Amino acid sequence: MRGLQLSLNKGQKLRLERAIEQLESLSSKANSDASVIVADDISVNYEDAILKGHGTAEMDGRVVATLCGVVERVNKLVYVRPLRARYKPEIGDIIIGRVIEVAPKRWRLEINFSQDAVLMLSSMNLPDGIQRRRTAVDELNMRSIFEENDVICAEVRGFQHDGCLHLQARSQKYGKLKSGQLLTIPPYLVKRRKQHFHYLDQYGIDLILGCNGFIWVGEHVEVRDDMVEDLSDKSEQQNVKSWNTVGDEEVEETYTPPDTRQNICRTANAIRVLSTLGVMVAVEVITEIVDLSTSMNLDVHEMLGAEFYVIVAEKEAERRSLSTKRR
Amino acid sequence: MAGKSSAAAATYSPSLTGQRKKRPPIQTDSEWVRPDGRGLHQCRPAFLKTGAVNSASGSAYAEFGNTKVIVSVFGPRESKKAMMYSNAGRLNCNVSYTTFASPVRGQTPEAKDLSSMLHKALEGAIILKSFPKTTVDVFALVLESGGGDLPVITSCASLALADAGIMLYDMVASVSVSCIGKNLLIDPVSEEESYQDGSLMITCMPSRNEVTQMTVTGEWSTTKINEGMQLCLDACSKLGKIMRSCLKEAASGPQD
């Protein structure tokens, strides 16, 4: 529970400790004895032909850990899973990143990984939607699409030979994100699921859970499917698009109503509390916490206080004990 | 002119002349009494804690008597300096002193020397091949310098690296020994360091029984060096155990 800087009074401390005890008792005990530190011996049956995986090394014929973590065994493979793992990208992951550089024919994004990711100009849809070869004029106009410090949602297309990530943003749901908040949480709290784009319609906000630990909470944007639009009112679309590309000053600033802004902040605070507690961040849990805070009539800033923190811990312990009882 | 000098007197600066205490001549045969009452072969009690800095990948705080050091590790991450592709990762160390670290403001040992020495001590223990093309940054900040700074910095840095999840061959523990007359003192304080005839610092990896760095200054006879090395290696293995128990506590503590 790094980053816990709240001052809890005595009663709150007791309740928090009880909730954490309950959570620990519910978690599976299978691996609790398998935590190792650097240069600890890993108990291995030396007659078996085992494969030494990530985080292990051989020293004097013994298998020794090179990381602090938990030993995992899968058939013949023995490896050490680090405690606070870095983001491990896989092809097809939805990630959110921030542009740090506009380079020839590509953008460099920062994505909470050991290296920066690269989004090629050819992996990005052009503003007028036509599929054509990128010319030199397109290259010069890259800044009109994305600039430095823009927040972008994209998908992992693959790896380069030196380990650099390649991204693509070819669909309408990817691209620049506006009117919202970007949150950073530890990447291992986001599980890979079927859906990473969520629309919370009772609050009117979009929630994108990036696999790299960046989470976007923002105003809802209608995702227009290009295929459907092309068949019908094509002329209207062209008019709208040409109006948008004329200049930033001419684009009408859509006003976000204060209710939506409150909901965005509430959801963001709920995610912050969950991440400090170390709870897996998923849509159901987030909506539960937001509902809980509205039902208790808490102000948005009170959600980051000590009392709500303890309540969320207790609620999580309750929820987990219920789910284990159901099983 | 008079006005100017009075304006200069308004800003107080401590006079450096008072600092040059005349060292009382010590007889080479006398027993040295340690100012904090420890035995000659007794180290200072250590307080170690990981997770001190939230925004860093890994961090550690160490307190050995009056020497307080905080180390934060960032990485592996891209760095502007490393533009060339390299098969192995790079390590970048930086040691700095706060302005209030030493009793006299601004009079601190050369931090640049310490940075390169820290680099030499740690690069033998990190598995650089595990993060090619990227850099690991180690930033050490000495909050209070009470003597024996570099050993504390090195031990604290290896804790921070383990906390950050960077692959290491083993933890790195470091102890220094001072020679005053015929006495060998382990883990000297700054007062003892100012009287010393020679110093010996060993940085080793206890479980592997390998030394990553050894620094000898001053006058040493062969028997004294052997004795000093033995003292250091024993103390390093004990310190290694203390570091591992600190990591174990940190690992088993916050588990949801």
XYZ file of C-alpha atoms in Angstrom, chain A:
327
model
C 0.000 0.000 0.000
C 2.487 2.535 -1.158
C 1.354 6.077 -1.351
C -0.860 5.889 1.708
C -0.455 9.297 3.276
C -3.763 9.695 5.051
C -3.823 10.390 8.744
C -6.237 7.904 10.211
C -7.519 8.271 13.701
C -7.529 5.306 16.058
C -10.972 3.971 15.160
C -10.277 4.192 11.454
C -6.954 2.429 11.862
C -8.622 -0.468 13.666
C -11.315 -0.813 11.025
C -8.744 -0.660 8.238
C -6.607 -3.316 9.868
C -9.601 -5.582 10.351
C -10.614 -5.149 6.704
C -7.091 -5.910 5.480
C -6.908 -8.971 7.722
C -10.152 -10.210 6.269
C -8.894 -9.642 2.714
C -5.666 -11.465 3.436
C -7.457 -14.423 4.918
C -9.596 -14.673 1.819
C -6.739 -14.559 -0.650
C -5.396 -17.902 -1.741
C -2.660 -19.205 0.490
C -1.055 -21.352 -2.140
C 1.819 -19.052 -2.894
C 2.372 -17.236 0.348
C 5.441 -19.293 1.220
C 6.975 -18.873 -2.178
C 8.124 -15.294 -1.946
C 11.805 -14.899 -2.612
C 14.317 -12.126 -2.491
C 17.384 -11.632 -4.633
C 19.837 -14.499 -4.285
C 17.438 -16.711 -2.369
C 17.577 -20.353 -3.236
C 14.630 -21.675 -5.189
C 13.680 -25.117 -3.986
C 13.813 -27.337 -7.002
C 13.959 -31.046 -7.470
C 17.293 -31.347 -9.205
C 16.551 -34.672 -10.846
C 13.811 -33.148 -12.996
C 14.879 -31.308 -16.107
C 13.477 -27.918 -15.221
C 13.499 -24.836 -17.381
C 14.913 -21.775 -15.679
C 12.650 -18.905 -16.607
C 12.549 -15.177 -16.110
C 14.091 -13.937 -12.892
C 16.259 -16.967 -12.185
C 19.944 -17.620 -12.580
C 22.257 -20.494 -11.942
C 25.012 -20.256 -9.383
C 27.213 -23.182 -8.321
C 24.635 -25.602 -9.579
C 21.866 -24.026 -7.469
C 18.925 -22.124 -8.905
C 18.883 -18.664 -7.437
C 16.437 -15.762 -7.763
C 17.528 -12.466 -9.314
C 14.351 -10.590 -8.475
C 12.223 -10.035 -5.399
C 8.931 -11.731 -6.030
C 6.901 -14.914 -5.952
C 8.050 -18.203 -7.439
C 5.641 -19.607 -10.015
C 5.825 -23.088 -11.413
C 4.125 -24.163 -14.623
C 4.937 -27.771 -15.529
C 8.691 -27.696 -16.062
C 9.084 -23.949 -16.067
C 10.163 -22.171 -12.884
C 10.156 -18.390 -12.895
C 9.936 -15.469 -10.499
C 7.068 -13.044 -10.876
C 8.154 -9.647 -9.573
C 6.049 -7.926 -6.925
C 5.483 -4.664 -8.698
C 5.668 -5.766 -12.315
C 6.198 -3.367 -15.135
C 3.729 -3.287 -17.959
C 4.224 -6.274 -20.295
C 2.804 -5.367 -23.680
C 1.110 -7.909 -25.916
C -0.176 -7.588 -29.451
C -3.740 -6.293 -29.488
C -3.562 -4.440 -26.170
C -5.456 -1.195 -25.960
C -3.192 1.457 -24.509
C -3.280 5.148 -23.841
C -0.222 7.304 -24.321
C 0.960 10.871 -24.412
C 2.799 12.310 -27.413
C 6.285 13.424 -26.486
C 7.801 13.990 -29.920
C 6.746 14.513 -33.501
C 9.394 12.780 -35.612
C 9.684 12.207 -39.379
C 6.679 10.098 -40.422
C 5.905 9.031 -36.829
C 4.879 10.137 -33.377
C 6.635 8.999 -30.212
C 4.368 8.235 -27.285
C 5.148 7.751 -23.649
C 3.306 4.715 -22.303
C 4.684 3.748 -18.881
C 7.000 1.182 -20.413
C 10.773 1.008 -20.473
C 10.834 2.472 -23.974
C 8.658 4.906 -25.867
C 6.129 3.557 -28.326
C 5.992 4.614 -31.952
C 2.852 5.454 -33.923
C 3.602 5.595 -37.630
C 1.842 8.093 -39.835
C 0.755 5.228 -42.056
C -0.973 3.515 -39.112
C -3.186 6.504 -38.549
C -6.345 7.506 -40.387
C -6.094 10.749 -42.283
C -8.577 13.456 -41.332
C -10.481 13.330 -44.583
C -10.939 9.614 -44.274
C -9.650 8.755 -47.727
C -7.313 5.802 -47.964
C -4.344 6.954 -49.961
C -0.578 7.047 -49.954
C 0.904 9.473 -47.447
C 2.594 12.301 -49.314
C 5.135 14.841 -48.227
C 2.330 17.331 -47.566
C 0.794 14.869 -45.097
C 4.110 14.621 -43.360
C 4.332 18.369 -43.004
C 0.805 18.493 -41.606
C 1.394 15.870 -38.934
C 1.132 18.507 -36.262
C -2.455 19.256 -37.217
C -3.392 15.688 -36.312
C -1.448 15.229 -33.063
C 0.841 17.610 -31.272
C 3.107 17.260 -28.257
C 1.314 16.434 -24.995
C -1.821 15.121 -26.705
C -3.383 12.045 -25.134
C -3.966 9.270 -27.638
C -5.695 5.905 -27.483
C -4.214 3.219 -29.716
C -3.710 -0.500 -30.115
C -0.445 -2.443 -30.048
C 0.339 -3.635 -33.530
C 3.597 -5.391 -32.852
C 7.191 -5.193 -31.730
C 10.211 -3.979 -33.560
C 13.366 -6.046 -33.521
C 14.884 -3.993 -30.715
C 11.877 -4.259 -28.442
C 10.220 -0.952 -29.367
C 6.418 -0.993 -29.597
C 4.512 -0.219 -32.772
C 1.005 1.127 -32.429
C -1.900 1.589 -34.744
C -4.959 3.797 -34.496
C -6.928 2.884 -37.571
C -10.407 2.714 -36.183
C -12.692 5.555 -35.164
C -12.633 4.610 -31.511
C -8.884 5.256 -31.341
C -7.329 8.660 -31.691
C -7.043 11.855 -29.719
C -8.864 12.044 -26.409
C -10.339 15.338 -25.265
C -12.381 16.677 -22.378
C -11.361 14.366 -19.598
C -8.816 13.175 -17.082
C -5.850 10.858 -17.472
C -4.977 8.723 -14.451
C -1.903 6.652 -13.791
C -2.245 3.453 -11.799
C 0.088 0.458 -11.477
C -0.313 -1.601 -14.672
C -0.864 -4.941 -12.936
C -4.196 -3.685 -11.572
C -5.778 -3.686 -15.024
C -6.759 -7.135 -16.205
C -6.981 -7.918 -19.891
C -10.616 -8.304 -20.788
C -12.758 -8.380 -23.907
C -13.874 -4.791 -23.520
C -11.689 -1.879 -22.574
C -13.964 0.906 -23.766
C -16.857 1.472 -21.401
C -19.693 3.933 -21.602
C -21.312 4.672 -18.266
C -24.623 5.963 -19.548
C -26.130 6.911 -16.217
C -23.301 9.439 -15.843
C -22.720 10.156 -19.518
C -18.979 9.513 -19.399
C -16.511 7.374 -21.268
C -14.101 5.142 -19.438
C -11.097 3.631 -21.209
C -8.940 1.213 -19.199
C -5.564 1.122 -20.876
C -3.580 -2.057 -20.293
C -0.477 -0.015 -19.537
C -1.994 1.503 -16.399
C -3.165 4.756 -17.969
C -6.886 5.269 -17.537
C -8.969 7.842 -19.345
C -12.168 9.213 -17.850
C -13.857 11.694 -20.091
C -16.935 13.160 -21.592
C -18.832 10.799 -23.810
C -17.976 11.062 -27.483
C -20.258 9.522 -30.070
C -18.157 7.039 -32.002
C -19.227 7.255 -35.590
C -18.758 4.176 -37.639
C -17.151 5.233 -40.922
C -18.722 2.493 -42.997
C -22.280 3.423 -42.097
C -21.676 7.149 -42.609
C -20.229 6.734 -46.087
C -23.414 5.225 -47.450
C -25.793 7.899 -46.155
C -25.364 11.708 -45.663
C -21.884 11.876 -47.146
C -22.142 15.502 -48.122
C -23.089 16.572 -44.620
C -20.088 14.762 -43.241
C -17.777 16.454 -45.703
C -19.110 19.835 -44.762
C -18.596 19.207 -41.075
C -15.084 17.868 -41.611
C -13.976 20.778 -43.770
C -15.283 23.202 -41.184
C -13.252 21.468 -38.464
C -9.969 21.488 -40.360
C -10.057 25.185 -41.210
C -8.594 26.304 -37.958
C -8.773 25.786 -34.236
C -10.366 29.145 -33.581
C -13.303 28.358 -35.798
C -14.160 25.039 -34.116
C -16.939 25.553 -31.643
C -15.810 24.653 -28.163
C -18.344 22.161 -26.919
C -19.280 23.129 -23.436
C -19.175 20.305 -20.904
C -21.974 20.701 -18.384
C -20.893 20.852 -14.727
C -22.778 17.659 -13.880
C -20.711 15.671 -16.344
C -17.573 17.260 -14.946
C -18.583 16.247 -11.427
C -19.207 12.706 -12.574
C -15.828 12.600 -14.284
C -14.123 13.733 -11.069
C -16.112 11.295 -8.973
C -15.139 8.372 -11.180
C -11.508 9.500 -11.239
C -11.408 9.672 -7.436
C -12.996 6.249 -7.163
C -10.230 4.845 -9.375
C -7.587 6.606 -7.280
C -8.898 5.116 -4.042
C -9.065 1.642 -5.569
C -5.544 1.866 -6.888
C -4.080 2.942 -3.546
C -5.818 -0.027 -1.927
C -4.396 -2.327 -4.575
C -7.754 -3.595 -5.806
C -8.155 -4.793 -9.397
C -9.727 -1.981 -11.372
C -12.775 -3.098 -13.373
C -15.931 -1.342 -14.503
C -18.239 -3.077 -12.042
C -16.096 -2.171 -9.056
C -15.752 1.422 -10.213
C -19.487 1.901 -10.717
C -20.148 0.338 -7.314
C -17.801 2.774 -5.607
C -19.243 5.755 -7.459
C -22.778 4.692 -6.511
C -21.649 4.229 -2.936
C -20.241 7.731 -2.800
C -23.393 9.296 -4.260
C -25.608 7.324 -1.914
C -23.586 8.569 1.037
C -23.907 12.147 -0.302
C -20.166 12.660 -0.157
C -18.627 15.642 -1.865
C -16.163 14.806 -4.607
C -13.154 15.943 -2.598
C -14.242 13.946 0.435
C -13.760 10.772 -1.547
C -10.026 11.085 -1.127
C -10.298 11.428 2.641
C -9.540 8.871 5.293
C -13.125 7.915 6.094
C -14.119 6.939 2.571
C -10.859 5.054 2.192
C -11.662 2.857 5.163
C -15.240 2.355 3.954
C -14.024 1.228 0.535
C -11.630 -1.250 2.160
C -14.461 -2.699 4.236
C -16.768 -2.847 1.238
C -14.119 -4.696 -0.774
C -13.632 -7.226 2.017
C -17.399 -7.729 2.124
C -17.624 -8.151 -1.634
C -14.848 -10.720 -1.742
C -16.244 -12.756 1.131
C -19.610 -12.813 -0.629
C -18.080 -13.977 -3.877
C -16.113 -16.755 -2.149
C -19.220 -17.893 -0.307
C -21.104 -18.065 -3.591
C -18.457 -20.364 -5.021
